[in-house]
Short mmCIF file of N, CA, C and O in Angstrom, two decimals:
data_model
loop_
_atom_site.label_atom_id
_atom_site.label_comp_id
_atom_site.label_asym_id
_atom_site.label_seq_id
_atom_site.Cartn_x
_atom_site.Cartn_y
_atom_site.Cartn_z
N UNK C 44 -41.25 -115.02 43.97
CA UNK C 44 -40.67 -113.77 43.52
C UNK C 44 -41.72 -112.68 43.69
O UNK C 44 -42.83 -112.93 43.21
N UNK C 45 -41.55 -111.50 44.29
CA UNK C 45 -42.54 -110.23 44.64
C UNK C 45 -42.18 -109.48 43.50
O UNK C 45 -41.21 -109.57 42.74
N UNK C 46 -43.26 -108.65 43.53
CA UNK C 46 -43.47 -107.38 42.47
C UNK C 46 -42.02 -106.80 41.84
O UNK C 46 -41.50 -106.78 40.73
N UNK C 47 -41.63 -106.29 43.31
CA UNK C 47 -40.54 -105.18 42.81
C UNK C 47 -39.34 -105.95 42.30
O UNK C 47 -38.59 -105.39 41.49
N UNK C 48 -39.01 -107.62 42.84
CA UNK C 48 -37.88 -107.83 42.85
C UNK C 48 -37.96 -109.12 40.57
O UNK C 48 -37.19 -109.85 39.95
N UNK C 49 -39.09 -108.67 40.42
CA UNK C 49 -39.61 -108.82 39.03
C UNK C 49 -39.46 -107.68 38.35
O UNK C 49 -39.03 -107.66 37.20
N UNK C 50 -39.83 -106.50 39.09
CA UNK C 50 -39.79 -105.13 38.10
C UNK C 50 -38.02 -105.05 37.74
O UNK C 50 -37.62 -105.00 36.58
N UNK C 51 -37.03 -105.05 39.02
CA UNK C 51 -35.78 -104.66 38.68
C UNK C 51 -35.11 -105.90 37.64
O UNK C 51 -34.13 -105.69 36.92
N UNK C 52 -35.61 -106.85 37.69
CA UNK C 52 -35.29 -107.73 36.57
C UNK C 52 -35.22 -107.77 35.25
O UNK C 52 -34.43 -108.12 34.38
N UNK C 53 -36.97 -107.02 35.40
CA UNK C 53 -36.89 -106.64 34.02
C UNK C 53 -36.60 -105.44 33.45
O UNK C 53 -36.78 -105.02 32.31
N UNK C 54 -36.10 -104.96 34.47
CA UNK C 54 -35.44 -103.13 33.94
C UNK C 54 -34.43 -103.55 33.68
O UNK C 54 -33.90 -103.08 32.67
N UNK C 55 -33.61 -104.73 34.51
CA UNK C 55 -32.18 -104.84 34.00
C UNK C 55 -32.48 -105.27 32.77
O UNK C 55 -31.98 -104.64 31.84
N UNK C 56 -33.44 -106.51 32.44
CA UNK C 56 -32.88 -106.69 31.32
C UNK C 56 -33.35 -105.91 30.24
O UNK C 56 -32.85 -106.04 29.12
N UNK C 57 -34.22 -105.15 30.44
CA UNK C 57 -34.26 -103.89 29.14
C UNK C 57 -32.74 -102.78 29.06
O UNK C 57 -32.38 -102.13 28.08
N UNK C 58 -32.31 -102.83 29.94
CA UNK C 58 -30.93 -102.49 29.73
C UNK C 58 -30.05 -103.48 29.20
O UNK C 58 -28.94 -102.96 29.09
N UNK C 59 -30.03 -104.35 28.93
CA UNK C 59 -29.01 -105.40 28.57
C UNK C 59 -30.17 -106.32 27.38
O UNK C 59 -30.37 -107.54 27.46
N UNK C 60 -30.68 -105.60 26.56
CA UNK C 60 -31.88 -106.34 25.71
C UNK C 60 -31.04 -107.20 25.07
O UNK C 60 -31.45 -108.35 24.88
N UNK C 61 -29.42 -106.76 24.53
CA UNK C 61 -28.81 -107.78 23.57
C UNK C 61 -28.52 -109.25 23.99
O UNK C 61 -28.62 -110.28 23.31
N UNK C 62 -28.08 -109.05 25.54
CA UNK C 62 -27.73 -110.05 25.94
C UNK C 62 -28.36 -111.03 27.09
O UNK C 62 -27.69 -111.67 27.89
N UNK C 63 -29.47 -111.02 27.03
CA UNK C 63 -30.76 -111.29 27.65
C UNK C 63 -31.00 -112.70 26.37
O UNK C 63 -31.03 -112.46 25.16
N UNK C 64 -31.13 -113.77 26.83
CA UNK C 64 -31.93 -115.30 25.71
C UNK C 64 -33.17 -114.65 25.78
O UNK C 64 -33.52 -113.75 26.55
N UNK C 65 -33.95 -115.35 24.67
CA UNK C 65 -35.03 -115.33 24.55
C UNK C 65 -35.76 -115.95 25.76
O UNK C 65 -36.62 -115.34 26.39
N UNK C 66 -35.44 -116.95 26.01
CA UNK C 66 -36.10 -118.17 26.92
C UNK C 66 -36.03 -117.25 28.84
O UNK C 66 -36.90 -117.38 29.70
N UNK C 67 -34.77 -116.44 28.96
CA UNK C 67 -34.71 -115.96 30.38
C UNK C 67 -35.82 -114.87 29.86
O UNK C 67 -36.57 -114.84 30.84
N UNK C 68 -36.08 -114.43 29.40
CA UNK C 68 -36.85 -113.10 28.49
C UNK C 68 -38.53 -113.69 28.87
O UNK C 68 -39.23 -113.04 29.64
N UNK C 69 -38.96 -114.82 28.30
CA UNK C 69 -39.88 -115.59 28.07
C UNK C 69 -40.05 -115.77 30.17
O UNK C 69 -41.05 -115.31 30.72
N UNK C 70 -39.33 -116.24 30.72
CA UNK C 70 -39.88 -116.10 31.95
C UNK C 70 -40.26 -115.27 32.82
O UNK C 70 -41.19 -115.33 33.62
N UNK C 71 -39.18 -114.19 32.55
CA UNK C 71 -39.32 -113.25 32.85
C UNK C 71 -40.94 -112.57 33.31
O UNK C 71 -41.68 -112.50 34.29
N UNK C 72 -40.88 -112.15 31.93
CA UNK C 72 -42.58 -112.23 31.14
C UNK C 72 -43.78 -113.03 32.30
O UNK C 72 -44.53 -112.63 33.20
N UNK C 73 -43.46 -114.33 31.67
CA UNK C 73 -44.70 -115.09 32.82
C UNK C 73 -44.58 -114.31 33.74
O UNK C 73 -45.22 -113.26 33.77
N UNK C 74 -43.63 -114.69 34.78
CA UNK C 74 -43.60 -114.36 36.12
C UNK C 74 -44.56 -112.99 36.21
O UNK C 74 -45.73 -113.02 36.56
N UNK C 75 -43.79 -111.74 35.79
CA UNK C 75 -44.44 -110.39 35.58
C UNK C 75 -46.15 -110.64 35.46
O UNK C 75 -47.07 -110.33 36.21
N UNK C 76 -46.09 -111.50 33.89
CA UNK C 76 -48.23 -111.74 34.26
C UNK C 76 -48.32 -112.35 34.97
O UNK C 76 -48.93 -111.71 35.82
N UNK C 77 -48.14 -113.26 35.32
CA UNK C 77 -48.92 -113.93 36.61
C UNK C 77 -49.24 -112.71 38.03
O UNK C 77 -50.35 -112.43 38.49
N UNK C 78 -47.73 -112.11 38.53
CA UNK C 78 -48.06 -111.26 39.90
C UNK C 78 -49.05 -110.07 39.27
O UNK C 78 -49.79 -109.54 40.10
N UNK C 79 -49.13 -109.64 38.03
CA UNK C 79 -50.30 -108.66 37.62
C UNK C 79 -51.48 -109.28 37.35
O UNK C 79 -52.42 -108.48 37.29
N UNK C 80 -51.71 -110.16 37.20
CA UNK C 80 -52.88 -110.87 37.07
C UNK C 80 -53.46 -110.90 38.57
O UNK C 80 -54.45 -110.21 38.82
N UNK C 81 -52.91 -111.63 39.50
CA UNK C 81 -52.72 -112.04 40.50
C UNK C 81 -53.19 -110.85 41.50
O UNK C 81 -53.95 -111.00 42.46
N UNK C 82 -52.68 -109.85 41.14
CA UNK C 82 -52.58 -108.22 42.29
C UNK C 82 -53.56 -108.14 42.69
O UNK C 82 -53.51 -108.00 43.92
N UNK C 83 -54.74 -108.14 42.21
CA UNK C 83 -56.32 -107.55 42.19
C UNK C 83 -56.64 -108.44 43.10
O UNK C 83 -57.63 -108.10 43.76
N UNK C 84 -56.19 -109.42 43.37
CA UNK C 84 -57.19 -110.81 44.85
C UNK C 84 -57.38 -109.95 45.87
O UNK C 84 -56.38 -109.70 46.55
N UNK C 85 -58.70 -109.30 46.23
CA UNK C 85 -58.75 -109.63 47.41
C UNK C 85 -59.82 -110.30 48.27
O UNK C 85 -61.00 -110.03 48.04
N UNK C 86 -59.50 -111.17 49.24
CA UNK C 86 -60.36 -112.31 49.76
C UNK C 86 -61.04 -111.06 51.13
O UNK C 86 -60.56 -110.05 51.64
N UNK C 87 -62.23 -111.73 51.28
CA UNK C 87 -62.65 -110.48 52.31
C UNK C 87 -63.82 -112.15 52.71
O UNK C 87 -64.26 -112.95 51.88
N UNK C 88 -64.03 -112.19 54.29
CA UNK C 88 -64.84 -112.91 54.88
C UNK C 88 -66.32 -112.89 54.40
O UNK C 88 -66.54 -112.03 53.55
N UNK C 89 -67.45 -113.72 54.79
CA UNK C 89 -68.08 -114.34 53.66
C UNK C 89 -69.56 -113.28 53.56
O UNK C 89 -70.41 -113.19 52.68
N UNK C 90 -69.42 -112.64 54.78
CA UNK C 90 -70.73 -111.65 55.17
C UNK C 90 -70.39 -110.71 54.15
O UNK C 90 -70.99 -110.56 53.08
N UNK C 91 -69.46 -110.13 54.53
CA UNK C 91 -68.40 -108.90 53.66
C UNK C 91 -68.73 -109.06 52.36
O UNK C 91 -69.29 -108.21 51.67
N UNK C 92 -68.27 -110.53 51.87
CA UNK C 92 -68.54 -110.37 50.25
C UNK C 92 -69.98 -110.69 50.21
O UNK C 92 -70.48 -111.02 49.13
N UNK C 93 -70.43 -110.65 50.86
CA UNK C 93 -72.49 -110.98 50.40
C UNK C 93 -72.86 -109.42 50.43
O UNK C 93 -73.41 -108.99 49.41
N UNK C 94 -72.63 -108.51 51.47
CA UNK C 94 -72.73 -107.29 51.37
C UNK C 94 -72.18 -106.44 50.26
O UNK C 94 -72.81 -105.42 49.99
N UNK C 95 -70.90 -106.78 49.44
CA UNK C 95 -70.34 -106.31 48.56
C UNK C 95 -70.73 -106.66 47.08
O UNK C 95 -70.43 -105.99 46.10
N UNK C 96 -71.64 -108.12 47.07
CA UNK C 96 -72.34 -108.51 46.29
C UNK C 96 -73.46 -107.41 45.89
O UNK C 96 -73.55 -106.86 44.80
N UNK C 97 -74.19 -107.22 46.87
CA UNK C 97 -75.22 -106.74 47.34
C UNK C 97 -75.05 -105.12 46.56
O UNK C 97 -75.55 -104.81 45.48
N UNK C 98 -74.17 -104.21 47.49
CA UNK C 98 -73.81 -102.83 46.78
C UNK C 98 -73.21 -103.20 45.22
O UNK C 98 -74.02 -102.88 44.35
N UNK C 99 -72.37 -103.61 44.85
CA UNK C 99 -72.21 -104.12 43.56
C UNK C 99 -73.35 -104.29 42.62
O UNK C 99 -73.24 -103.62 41.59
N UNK C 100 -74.68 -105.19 42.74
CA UNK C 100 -75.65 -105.09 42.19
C UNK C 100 -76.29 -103.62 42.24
O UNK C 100 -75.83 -102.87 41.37
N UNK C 101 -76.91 -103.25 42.80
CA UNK C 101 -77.30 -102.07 43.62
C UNK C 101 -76.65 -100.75 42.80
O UNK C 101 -77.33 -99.89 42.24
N UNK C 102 -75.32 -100.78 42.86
CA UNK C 102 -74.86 -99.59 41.87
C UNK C 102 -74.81 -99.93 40.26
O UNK C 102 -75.10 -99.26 39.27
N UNK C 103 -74.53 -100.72 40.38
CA UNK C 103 -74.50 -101.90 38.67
C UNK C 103 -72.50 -101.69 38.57
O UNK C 103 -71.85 -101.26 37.61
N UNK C 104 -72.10 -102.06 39.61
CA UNK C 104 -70.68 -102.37 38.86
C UNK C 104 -70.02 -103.49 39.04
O UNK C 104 -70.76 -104.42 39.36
N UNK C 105 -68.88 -103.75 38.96
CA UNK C 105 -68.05 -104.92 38.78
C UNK C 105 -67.51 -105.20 40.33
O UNK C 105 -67.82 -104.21 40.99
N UNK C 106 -67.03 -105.86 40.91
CA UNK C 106 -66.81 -106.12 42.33
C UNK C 106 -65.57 -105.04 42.85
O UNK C 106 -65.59 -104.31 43.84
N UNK C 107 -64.38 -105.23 41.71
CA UNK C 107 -63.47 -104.19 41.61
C UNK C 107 -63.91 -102.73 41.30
O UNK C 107 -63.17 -101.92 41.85
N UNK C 108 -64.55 -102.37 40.84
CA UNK C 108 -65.41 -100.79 40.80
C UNK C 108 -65.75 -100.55 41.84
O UNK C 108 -65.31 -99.52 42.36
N UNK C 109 -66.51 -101.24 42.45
CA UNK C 109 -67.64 -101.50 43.77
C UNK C 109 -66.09 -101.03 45.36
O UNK C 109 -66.10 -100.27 46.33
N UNK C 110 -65.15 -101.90 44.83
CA UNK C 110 -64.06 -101.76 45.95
C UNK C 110 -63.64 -100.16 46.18
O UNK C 110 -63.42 -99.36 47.09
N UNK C 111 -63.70 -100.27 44.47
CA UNK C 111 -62.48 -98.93 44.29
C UNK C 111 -63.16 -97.38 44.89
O UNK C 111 -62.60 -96.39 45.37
N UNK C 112 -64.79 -97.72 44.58
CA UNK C 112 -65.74 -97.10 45.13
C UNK C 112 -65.72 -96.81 46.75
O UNK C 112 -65.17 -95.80 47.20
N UNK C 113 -66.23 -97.58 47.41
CA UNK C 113 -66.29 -97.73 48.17
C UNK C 113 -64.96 -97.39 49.15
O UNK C 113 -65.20 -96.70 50.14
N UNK C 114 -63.82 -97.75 48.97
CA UNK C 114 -62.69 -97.06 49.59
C UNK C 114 -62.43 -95.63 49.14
O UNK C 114 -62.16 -94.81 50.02
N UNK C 115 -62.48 -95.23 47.85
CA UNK C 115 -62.79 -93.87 48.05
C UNK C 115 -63.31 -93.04 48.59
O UNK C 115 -62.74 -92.02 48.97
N UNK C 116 -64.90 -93.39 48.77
CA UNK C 116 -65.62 -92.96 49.59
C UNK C 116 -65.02 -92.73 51.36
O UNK C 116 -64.81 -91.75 52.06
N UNK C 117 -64.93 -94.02 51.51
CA UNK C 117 -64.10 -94.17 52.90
C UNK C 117 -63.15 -93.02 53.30
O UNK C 117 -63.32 -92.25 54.24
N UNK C 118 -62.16 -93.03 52.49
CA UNK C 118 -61.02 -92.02 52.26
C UNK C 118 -61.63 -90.77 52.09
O UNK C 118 -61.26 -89.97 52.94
N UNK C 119 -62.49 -90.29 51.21
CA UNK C 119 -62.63 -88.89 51.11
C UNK C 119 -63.35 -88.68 52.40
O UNK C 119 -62.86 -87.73 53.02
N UNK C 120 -64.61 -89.39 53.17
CA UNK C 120 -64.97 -89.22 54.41
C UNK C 120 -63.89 -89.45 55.62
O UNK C 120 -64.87 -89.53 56.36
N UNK C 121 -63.35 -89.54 56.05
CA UNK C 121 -61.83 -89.74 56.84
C UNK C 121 -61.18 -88.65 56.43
O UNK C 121 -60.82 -88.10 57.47
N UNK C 122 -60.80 -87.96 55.44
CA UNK C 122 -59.89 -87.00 55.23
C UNK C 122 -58.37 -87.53 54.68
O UNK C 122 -57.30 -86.93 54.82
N UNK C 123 -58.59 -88.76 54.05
CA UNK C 123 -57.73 -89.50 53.71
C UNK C 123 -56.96 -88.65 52.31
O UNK C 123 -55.80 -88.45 51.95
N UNK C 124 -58.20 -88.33 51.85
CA UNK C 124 -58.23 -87.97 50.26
C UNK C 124 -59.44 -86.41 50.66
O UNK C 124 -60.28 -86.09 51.50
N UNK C 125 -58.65 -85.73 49.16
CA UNK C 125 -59.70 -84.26 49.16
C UNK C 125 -60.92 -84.64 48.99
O UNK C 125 -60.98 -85.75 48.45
N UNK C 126 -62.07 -84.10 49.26
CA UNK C 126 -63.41 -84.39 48.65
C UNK C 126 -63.30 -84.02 47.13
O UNK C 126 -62.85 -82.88 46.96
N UNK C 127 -63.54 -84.59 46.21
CA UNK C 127 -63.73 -84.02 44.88
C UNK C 127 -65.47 -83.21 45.06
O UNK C 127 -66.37 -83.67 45.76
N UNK C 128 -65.58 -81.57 43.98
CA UNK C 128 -66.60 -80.88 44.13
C UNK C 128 -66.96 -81.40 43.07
O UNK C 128 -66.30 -81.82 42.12
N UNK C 129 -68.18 -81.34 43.29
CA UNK C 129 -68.83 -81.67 41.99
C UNK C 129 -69.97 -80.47 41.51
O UNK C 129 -70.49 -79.60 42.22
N UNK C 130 -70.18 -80.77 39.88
CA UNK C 130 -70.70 -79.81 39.40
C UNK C 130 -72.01 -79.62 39.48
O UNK C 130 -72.46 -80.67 39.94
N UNK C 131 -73.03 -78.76 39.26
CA UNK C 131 -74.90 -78.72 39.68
C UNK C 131 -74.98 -79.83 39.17
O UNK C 131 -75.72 -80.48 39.92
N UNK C 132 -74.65 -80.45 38.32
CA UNK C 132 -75.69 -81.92 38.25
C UNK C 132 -75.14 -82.82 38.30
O UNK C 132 -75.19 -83.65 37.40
N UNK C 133 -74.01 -83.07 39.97
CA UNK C 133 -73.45 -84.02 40.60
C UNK C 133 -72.56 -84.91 39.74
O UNK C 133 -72.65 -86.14 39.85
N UNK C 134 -71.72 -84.36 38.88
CA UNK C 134 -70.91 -85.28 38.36
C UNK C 134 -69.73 -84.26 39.06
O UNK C 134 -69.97 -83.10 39.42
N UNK C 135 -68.35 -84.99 39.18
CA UNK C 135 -67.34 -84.65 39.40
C UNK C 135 -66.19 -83.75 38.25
O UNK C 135 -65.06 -83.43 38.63
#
């Protein structure tokens, strides 16, 4: 089961809360945590993650910071995304 076809499930059944079991309710649920739990994987080849190790230490963040970083960056250099200005003492 994918994302969206979990989201309209559970929109229906927040429209129909009365007549929704507990137990279809209860799976519902799982399913939903598991693909949000789940979302954040991403596998990247083994150099890649030694390098990402690497900047990760280096800035002091979490591997997911480090990503979220780093593609930003990407993006605002590309023209993907605006440059954010930042203020005289380089914070945004």
């Amino acid at each position: 089961m994918t994302l969206p076809d979990t989201a309209a499930l559970l929109e229906d059944a927040a429209k129909r809360i009365d007549e929704i079991s507990t137990r279809d309710l209860q799976i519902m649920l799982r399913r939903a945590a598991l693909l949000v739990r789940n979302a954040s994987l991403i596998t990247l080849d083994e150099d890649t993650e030694e390098a990402l190790r690497n900047v990760s230490s280096e800035l002091v963040l979490t591997r997911e910071d480090a990503i979220r970083y780093i593609v930003r960056e990407w993006m605002e250099k590309n023209t993907y995304l605006p440059v954010r200005e930042l203020d005289e003492d380089g914070t945004a």
